[in-house]
mmCIF file of N, CA and C in Angstrom:
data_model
loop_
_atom_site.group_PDB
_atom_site.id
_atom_site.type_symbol
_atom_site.label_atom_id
_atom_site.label_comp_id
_atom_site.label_asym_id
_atom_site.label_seq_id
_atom_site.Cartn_x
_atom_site.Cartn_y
_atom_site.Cartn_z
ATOM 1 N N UNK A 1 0.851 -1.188 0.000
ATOM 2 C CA UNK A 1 0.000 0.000 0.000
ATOM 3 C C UNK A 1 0.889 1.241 0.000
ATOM 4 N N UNK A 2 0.583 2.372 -1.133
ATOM 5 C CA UNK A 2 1.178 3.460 -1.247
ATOM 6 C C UNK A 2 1.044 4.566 0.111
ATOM 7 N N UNK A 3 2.207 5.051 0.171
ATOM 8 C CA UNK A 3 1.767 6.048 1.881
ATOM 9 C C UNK A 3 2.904 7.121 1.262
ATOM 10 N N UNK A 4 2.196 8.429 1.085
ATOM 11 C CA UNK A 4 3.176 9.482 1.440
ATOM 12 C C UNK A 4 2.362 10.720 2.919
ATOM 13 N N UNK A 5 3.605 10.918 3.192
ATOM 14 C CA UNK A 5 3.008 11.178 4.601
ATOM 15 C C UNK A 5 4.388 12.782 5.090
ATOM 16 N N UNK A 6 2.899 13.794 4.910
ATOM 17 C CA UNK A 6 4.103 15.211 5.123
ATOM 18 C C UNK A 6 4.123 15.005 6.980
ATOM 19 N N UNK A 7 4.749 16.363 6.682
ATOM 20 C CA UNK A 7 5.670 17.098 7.855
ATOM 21 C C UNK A 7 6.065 17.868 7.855
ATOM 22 N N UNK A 8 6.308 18.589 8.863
ATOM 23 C CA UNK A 8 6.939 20.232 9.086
ATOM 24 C C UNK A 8 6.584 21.679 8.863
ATOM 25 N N UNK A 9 5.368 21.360 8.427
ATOM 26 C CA UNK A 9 4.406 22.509 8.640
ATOM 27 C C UNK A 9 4.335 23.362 9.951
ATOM 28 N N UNK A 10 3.637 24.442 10.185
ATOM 29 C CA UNK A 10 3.475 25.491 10.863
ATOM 30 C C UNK A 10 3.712 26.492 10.627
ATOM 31 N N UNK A 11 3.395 27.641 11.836
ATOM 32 C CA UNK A 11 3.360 29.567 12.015
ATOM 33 C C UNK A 11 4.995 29.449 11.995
ATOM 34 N N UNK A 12 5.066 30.598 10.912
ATOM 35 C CA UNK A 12 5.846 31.259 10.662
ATOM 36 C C UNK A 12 6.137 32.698 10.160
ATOM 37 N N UNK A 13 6.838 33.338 10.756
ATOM 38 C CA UNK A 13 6.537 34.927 10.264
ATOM 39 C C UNK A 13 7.265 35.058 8.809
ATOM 40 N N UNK A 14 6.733 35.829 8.421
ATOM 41 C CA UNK A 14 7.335 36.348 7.350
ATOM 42 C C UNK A 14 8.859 36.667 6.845
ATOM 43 N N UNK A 15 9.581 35.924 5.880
ATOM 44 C CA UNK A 15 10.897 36.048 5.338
ATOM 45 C C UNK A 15 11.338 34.565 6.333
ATOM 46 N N UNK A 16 10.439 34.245 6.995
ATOM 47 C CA UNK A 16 11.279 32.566 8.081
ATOM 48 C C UNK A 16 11.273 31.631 6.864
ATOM 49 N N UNK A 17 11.986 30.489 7.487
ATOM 50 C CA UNK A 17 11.826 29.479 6.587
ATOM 51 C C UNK A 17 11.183 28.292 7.101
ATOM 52 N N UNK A 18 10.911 27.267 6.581
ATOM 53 C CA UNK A 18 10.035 26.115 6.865
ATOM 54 C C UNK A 18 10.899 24.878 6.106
ATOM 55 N N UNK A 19 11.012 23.916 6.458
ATOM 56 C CA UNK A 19 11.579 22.777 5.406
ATOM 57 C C UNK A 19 10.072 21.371 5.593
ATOM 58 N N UNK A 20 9.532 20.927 4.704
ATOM 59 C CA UNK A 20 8.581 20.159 4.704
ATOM 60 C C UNK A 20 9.095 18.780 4.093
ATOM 61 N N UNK A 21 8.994 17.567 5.060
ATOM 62 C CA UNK A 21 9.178 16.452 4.342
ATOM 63 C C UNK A 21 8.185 15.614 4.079
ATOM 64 N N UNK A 22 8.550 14.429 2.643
ATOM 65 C CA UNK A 22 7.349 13.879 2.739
ATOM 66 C C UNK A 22 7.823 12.723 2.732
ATOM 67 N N UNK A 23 7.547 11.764 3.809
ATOM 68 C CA UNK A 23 8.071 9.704 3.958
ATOM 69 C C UNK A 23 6.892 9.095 2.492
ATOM 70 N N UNK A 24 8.191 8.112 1.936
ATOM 71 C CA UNK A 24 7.208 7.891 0.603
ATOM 72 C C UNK A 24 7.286 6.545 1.280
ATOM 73 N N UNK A 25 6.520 5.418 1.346
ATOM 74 C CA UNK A 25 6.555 3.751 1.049
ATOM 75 C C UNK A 25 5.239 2.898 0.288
ATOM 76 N N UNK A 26 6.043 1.913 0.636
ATOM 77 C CA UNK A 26 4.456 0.914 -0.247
ATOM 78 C C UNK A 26 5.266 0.715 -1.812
ATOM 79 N N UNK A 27 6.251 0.993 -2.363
ATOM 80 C CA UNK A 27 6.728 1.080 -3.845
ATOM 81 C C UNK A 27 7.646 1.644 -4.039
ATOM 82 N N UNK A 28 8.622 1.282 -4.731
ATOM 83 C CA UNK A 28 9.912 1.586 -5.309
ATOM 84 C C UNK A 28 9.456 2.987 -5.895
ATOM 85 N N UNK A 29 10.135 4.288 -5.714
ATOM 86 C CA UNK A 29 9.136 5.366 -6.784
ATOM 87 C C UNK A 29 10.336 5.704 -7.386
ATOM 88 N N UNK A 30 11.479 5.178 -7.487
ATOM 89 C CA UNK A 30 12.635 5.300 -8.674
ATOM 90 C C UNK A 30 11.776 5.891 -10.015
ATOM 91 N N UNK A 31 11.093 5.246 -10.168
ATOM 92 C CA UNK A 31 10.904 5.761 -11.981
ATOM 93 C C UNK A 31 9.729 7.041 -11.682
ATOM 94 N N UNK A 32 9.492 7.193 -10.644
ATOM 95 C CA UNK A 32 7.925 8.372 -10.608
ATOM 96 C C UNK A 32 8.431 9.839 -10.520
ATOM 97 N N UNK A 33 7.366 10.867 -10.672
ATOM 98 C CA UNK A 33 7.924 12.168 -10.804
ATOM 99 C C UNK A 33 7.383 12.748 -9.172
ATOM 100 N N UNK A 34 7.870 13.738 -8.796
ATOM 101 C CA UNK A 34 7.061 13.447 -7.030
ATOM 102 C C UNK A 34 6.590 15.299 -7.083
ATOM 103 N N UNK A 35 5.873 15.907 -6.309
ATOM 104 C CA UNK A 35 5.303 16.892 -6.737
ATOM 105 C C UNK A 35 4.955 17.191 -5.643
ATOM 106 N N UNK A 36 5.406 18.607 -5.267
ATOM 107 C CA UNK A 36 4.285 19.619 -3.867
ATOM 108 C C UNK A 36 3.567 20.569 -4.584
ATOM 109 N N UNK A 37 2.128 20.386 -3.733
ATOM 110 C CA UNK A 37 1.108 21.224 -4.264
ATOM 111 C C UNK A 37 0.640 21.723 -3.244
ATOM 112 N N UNK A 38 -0.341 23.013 -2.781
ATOM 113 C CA UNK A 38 -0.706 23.773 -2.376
ATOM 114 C C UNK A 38 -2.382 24.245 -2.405
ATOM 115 N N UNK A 39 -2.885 24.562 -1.262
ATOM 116 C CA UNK A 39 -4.571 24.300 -1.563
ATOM 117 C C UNK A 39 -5.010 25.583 -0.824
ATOM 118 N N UNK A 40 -5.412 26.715 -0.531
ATOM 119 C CA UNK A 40 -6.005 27.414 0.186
ATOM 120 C C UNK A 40 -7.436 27.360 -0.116
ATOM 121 N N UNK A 41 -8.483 27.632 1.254
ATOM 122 C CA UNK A 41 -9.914 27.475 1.083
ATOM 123 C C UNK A 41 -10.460 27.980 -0.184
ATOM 124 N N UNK A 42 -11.242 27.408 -1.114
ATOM 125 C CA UNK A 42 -12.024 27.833 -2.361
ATOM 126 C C UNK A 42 -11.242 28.027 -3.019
ATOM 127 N N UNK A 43 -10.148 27.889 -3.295
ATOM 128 C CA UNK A 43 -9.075 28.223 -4.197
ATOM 129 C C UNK A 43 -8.733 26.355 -4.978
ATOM 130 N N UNK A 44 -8.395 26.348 -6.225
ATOM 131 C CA UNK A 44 -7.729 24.748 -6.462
ATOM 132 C C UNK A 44 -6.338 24.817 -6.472
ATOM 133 N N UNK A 45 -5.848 23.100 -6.279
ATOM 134 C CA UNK A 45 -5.178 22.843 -5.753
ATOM 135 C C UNK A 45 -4.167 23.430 -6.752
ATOM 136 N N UNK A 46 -3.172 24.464 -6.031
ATOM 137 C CA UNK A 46 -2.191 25.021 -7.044
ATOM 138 C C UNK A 46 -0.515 23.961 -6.820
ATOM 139 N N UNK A 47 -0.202 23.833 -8.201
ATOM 140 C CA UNK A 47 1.553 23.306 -8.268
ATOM 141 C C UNK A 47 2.235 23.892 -7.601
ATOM 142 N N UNK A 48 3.663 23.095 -7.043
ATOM 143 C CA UNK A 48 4.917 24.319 -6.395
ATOM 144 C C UNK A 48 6.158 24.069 -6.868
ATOM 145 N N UNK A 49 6.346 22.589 -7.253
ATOM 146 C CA UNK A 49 7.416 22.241 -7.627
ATOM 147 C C UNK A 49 7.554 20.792 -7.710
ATOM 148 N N UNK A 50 7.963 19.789 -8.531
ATOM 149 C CA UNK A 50 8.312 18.437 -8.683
ATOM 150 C C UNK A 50 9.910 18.184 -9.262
ATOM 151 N N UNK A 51 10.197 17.068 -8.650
ATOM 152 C CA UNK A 51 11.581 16.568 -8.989
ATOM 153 C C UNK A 51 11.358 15.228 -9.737
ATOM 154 N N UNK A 52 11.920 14.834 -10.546
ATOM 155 C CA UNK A 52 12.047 13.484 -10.965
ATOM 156 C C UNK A 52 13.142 12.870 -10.201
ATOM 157 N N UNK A 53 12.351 11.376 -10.000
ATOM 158 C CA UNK A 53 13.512 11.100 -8.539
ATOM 159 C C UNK A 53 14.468 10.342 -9.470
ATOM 160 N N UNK A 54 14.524 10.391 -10.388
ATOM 161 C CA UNK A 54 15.457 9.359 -11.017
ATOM 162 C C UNK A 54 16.847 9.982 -10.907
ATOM 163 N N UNK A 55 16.478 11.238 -11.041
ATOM 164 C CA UNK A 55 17.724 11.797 -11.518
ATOM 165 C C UNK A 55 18.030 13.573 -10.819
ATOM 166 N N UNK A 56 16.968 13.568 -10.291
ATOM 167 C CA UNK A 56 16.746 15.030 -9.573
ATOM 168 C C UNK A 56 16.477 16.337 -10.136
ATOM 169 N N UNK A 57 16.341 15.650 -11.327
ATOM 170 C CA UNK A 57 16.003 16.999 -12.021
ATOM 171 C C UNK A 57 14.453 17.635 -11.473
ATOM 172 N N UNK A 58 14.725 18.851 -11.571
ATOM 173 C CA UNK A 58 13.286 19.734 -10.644
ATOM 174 C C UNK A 58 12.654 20.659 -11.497
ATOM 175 N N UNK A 59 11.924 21.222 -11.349
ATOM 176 C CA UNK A 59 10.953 22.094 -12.055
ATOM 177 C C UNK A 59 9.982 23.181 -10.762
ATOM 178 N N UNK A 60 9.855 24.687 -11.014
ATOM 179 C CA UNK A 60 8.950 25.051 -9.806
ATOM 180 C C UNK A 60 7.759 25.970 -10.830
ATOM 181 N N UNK A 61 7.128 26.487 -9.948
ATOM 182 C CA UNK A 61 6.335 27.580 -10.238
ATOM 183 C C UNK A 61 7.200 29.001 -10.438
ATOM 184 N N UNK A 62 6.674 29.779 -10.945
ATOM 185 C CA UNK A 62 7.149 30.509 -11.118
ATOM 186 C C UNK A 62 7.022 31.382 -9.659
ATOM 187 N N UNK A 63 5.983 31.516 -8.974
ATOM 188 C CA UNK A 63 5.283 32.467 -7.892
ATOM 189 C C UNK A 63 6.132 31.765 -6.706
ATOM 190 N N UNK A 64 7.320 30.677 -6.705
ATOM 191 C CA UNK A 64 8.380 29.846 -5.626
ATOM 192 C C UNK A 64 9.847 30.401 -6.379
ATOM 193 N N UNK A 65 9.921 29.880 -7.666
ATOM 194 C CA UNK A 65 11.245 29.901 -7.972
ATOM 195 C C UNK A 65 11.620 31.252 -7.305
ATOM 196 N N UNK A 66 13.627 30.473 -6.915
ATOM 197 C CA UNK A 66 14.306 31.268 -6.130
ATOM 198 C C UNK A 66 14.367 31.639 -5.030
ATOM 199 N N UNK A 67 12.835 30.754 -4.168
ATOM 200 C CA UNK A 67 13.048 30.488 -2.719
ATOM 201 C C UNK A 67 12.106 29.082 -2.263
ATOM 202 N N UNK A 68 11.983 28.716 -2.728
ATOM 203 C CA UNK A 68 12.140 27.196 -2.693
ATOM 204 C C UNK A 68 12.285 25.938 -3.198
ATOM 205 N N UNK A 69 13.288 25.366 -2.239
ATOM 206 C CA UNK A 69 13.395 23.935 -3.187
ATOM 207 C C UNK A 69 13.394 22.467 -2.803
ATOM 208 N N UNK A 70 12.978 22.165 -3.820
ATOM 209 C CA UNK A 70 12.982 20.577 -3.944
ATOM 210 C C UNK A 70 13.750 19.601 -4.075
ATOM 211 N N UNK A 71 14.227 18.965 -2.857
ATOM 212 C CA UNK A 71 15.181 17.472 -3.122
ATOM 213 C C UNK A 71 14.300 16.252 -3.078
ATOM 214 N N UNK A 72 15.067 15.345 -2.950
ATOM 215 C CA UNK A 72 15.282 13.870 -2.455
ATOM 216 C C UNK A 72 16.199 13.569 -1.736
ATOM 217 N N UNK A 73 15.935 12.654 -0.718
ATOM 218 C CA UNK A 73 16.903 11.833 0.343
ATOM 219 C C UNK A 73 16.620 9.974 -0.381
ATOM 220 N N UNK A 74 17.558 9.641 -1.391
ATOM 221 C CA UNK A 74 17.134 8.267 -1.859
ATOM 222 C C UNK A 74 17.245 7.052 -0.620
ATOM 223 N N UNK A 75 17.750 7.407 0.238
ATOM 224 C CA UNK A 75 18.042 6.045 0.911
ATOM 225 C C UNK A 75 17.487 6.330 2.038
ATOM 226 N N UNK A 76 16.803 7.698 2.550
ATOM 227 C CA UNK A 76 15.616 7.876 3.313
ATOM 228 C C UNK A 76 13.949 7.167 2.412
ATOM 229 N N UNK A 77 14.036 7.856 0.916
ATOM 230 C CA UNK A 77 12.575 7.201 0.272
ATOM 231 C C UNK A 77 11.829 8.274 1.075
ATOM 232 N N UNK A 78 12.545 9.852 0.818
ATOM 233 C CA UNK A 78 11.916 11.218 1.497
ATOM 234 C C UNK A 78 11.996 12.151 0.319
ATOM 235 N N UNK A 79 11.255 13.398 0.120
ATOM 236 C CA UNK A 79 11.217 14.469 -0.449
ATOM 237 C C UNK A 79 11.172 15.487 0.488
ATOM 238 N N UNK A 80 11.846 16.647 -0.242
ATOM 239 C CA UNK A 80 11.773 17.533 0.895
ATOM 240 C C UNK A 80 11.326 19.030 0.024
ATOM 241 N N UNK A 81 11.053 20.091 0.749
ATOM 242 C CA UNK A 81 10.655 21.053 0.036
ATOM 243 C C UNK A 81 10.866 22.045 1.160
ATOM 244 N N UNK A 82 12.205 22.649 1.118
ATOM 245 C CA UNK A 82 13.115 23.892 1.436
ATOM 246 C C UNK A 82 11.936 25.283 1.173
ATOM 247 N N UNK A 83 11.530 26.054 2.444
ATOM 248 C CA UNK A 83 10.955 27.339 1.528
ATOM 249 C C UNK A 83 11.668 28.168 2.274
ATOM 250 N N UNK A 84 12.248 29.218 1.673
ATOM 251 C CA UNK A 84 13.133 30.738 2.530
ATOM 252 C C UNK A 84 12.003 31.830 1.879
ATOM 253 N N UNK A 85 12.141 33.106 2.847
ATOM 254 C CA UNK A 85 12.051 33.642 3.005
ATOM 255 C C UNK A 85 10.301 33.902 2.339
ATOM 256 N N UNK A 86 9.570 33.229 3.289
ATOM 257 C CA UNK A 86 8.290 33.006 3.080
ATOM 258 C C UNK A 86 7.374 34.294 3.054
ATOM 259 N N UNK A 87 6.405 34.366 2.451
ATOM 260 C CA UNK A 87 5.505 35.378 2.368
ATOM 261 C C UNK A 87 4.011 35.121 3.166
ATOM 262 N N UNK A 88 3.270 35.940 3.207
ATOM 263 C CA UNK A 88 2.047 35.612 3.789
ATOM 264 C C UNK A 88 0.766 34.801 3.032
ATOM 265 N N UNK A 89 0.798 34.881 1.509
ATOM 266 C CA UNK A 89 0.390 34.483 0.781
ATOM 267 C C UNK A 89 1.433 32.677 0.091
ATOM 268 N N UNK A 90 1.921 32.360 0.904
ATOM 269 C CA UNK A 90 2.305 31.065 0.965
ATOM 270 C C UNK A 90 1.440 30.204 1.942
ATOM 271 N N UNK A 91 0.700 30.836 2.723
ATOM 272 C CA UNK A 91 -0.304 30.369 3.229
ATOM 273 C C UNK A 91 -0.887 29.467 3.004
ATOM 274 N N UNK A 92 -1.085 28.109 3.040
ATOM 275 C CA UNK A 92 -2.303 27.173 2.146
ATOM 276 C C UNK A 92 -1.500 25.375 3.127
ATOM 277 N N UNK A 93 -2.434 24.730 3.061
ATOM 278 C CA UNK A 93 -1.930 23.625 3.561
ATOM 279 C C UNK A 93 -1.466 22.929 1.870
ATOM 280 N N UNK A 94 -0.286 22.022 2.380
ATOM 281 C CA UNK A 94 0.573 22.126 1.174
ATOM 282 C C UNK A 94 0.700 20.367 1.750
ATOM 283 N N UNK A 95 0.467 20.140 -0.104
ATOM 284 C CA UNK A 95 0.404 18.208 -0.260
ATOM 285 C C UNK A 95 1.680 17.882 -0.985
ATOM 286 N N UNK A 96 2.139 16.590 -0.868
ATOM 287 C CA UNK A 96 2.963 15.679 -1.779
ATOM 288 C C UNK A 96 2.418 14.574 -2.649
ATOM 289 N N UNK A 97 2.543 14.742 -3.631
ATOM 290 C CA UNK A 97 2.126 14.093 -4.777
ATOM 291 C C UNK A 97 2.966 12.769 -4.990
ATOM 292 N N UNK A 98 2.539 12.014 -5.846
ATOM 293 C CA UNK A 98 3.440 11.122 -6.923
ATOM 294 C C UNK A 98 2.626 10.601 -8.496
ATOM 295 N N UNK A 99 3.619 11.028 -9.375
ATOM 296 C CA UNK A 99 2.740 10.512 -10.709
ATOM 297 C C UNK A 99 4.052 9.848 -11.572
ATOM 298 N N UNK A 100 3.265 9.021 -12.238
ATOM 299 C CA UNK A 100 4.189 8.337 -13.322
ATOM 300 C C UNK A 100 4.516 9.162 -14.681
ATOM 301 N N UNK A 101 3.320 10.197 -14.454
ATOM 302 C CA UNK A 101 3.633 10.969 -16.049
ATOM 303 C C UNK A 101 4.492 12.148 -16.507
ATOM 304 N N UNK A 102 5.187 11.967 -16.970
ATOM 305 C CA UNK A 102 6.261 13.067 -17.237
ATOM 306 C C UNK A 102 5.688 14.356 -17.286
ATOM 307 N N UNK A 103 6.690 15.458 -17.063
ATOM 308 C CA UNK A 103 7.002 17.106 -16.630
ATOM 309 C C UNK A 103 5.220 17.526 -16.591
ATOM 310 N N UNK A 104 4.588 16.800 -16.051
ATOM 311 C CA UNK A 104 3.079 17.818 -15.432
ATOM 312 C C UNK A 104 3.335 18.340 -14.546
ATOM 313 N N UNK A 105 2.366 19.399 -14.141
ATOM 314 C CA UNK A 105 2.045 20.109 -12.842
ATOM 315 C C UNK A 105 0.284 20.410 -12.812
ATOM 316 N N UNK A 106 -0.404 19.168 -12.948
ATOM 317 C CA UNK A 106 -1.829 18.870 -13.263
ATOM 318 C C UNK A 106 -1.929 18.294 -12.020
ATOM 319 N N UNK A 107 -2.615 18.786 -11.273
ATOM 320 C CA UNK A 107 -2.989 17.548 -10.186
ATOM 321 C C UNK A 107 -3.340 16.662 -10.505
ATOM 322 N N UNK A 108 -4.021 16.517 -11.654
ATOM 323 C CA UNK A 108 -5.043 15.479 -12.243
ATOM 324 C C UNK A 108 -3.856 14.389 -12.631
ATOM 325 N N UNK A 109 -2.797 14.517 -13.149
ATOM 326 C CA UNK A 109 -1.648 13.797 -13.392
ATOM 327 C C UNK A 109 -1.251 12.931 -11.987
ATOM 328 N N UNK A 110 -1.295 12.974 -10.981
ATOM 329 C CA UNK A 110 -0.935 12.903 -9.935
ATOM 330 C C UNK A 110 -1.671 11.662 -9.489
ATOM 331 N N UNK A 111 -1.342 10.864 -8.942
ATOM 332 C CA UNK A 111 -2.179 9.410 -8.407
ATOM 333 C C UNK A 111 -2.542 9.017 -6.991
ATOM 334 N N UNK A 112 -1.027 9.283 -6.287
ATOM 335 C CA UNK A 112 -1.267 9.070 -4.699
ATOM 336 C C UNK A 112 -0.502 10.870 -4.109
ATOM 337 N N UNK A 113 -1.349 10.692 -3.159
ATOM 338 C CA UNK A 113 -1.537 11.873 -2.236
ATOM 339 C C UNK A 113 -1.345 11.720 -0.635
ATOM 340 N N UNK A 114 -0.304 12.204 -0.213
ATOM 341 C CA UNK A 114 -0.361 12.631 1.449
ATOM 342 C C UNK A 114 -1.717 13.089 1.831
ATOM 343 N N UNK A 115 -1.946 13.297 3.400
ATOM 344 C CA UNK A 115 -2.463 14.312 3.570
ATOM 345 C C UNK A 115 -2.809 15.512 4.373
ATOM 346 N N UNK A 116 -1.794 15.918 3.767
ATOM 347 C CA UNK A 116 -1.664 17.677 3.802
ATOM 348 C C UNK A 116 -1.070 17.718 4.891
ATOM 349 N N UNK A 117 -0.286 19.092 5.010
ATOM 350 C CA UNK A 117 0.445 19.992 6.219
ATOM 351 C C UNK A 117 0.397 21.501 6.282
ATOM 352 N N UNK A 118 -0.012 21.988 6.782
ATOM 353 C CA UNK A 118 -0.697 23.206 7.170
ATOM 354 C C UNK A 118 0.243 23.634 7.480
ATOM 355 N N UNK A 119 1.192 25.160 6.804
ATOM 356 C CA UNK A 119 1.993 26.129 6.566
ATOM 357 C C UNK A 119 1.343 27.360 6.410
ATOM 358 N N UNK A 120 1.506 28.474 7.867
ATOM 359 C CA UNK A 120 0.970 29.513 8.022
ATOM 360 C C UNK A 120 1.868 31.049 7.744
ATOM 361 N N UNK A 121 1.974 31.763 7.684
ATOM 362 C CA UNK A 121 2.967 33.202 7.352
ATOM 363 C C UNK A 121 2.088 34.005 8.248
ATOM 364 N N UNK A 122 2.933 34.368 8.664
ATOM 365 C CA UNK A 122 1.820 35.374 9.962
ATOM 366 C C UNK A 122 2.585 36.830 9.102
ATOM 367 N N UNK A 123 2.524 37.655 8.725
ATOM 368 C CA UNK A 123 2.437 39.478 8.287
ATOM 369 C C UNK A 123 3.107 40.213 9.527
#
């Protein structure tokens, strides 16, 4: 059974940083693309950034690039997602993804899902 499972959420003031991990098991995800996404109330679920774990190559949003980022720990079978110097509008409880399909940022692409960690920016 697939399990990704965040962490490290919480209040944080503004320009702090946060590091969020996500424990992947249940499946080898060598060949999968892994993905943090972002949800605030009535709003859909917006992209932030995915790595292909094969090889680490990453990809972000544009509204992150340049303050946060995305690894892998391979021999943890962890993702992590680095954010500096946070804003108030980073606000949103924020998921980890996994999909088999190459360079999306579709949720709909996306198959198994954590769920969620609540990351606040206090102003």
């Amino acid at each position: 059974q697939v399990q990704l499972v965040e962490s490290g959420g919480g209040l944080v003031q503004a320009g702090g940083s946060l590091r969020l991990s996500c424990a992947a098991s249940g499946r080898t995800f060598s060949s999968y693309f892994m993905g943090w996404f972002r949800q605030t109330p009535g709003k859909e679920r917006e992209f932030v950034a995915r790595i292909r774990w094969s090889d680490g190559i990453t990809y972000y949003a544009d509204s992150v690039k340049g303050r946060f980022t995305i690894s892998r720990d391979n021999a943890k079978n962890t993702v992590y997602l680095q954010m500096n110097s946070l804003k108030p509008e980073d606000t949103a409880v924020y998921y980890c993804a996994a999909s088999m399909l190459s360079g999306s940022s579709s949720p709909s692409a996306y198959y198994y899902w954590g769920q969620g960690t609540q990351v606040t920016v206090s102003s």
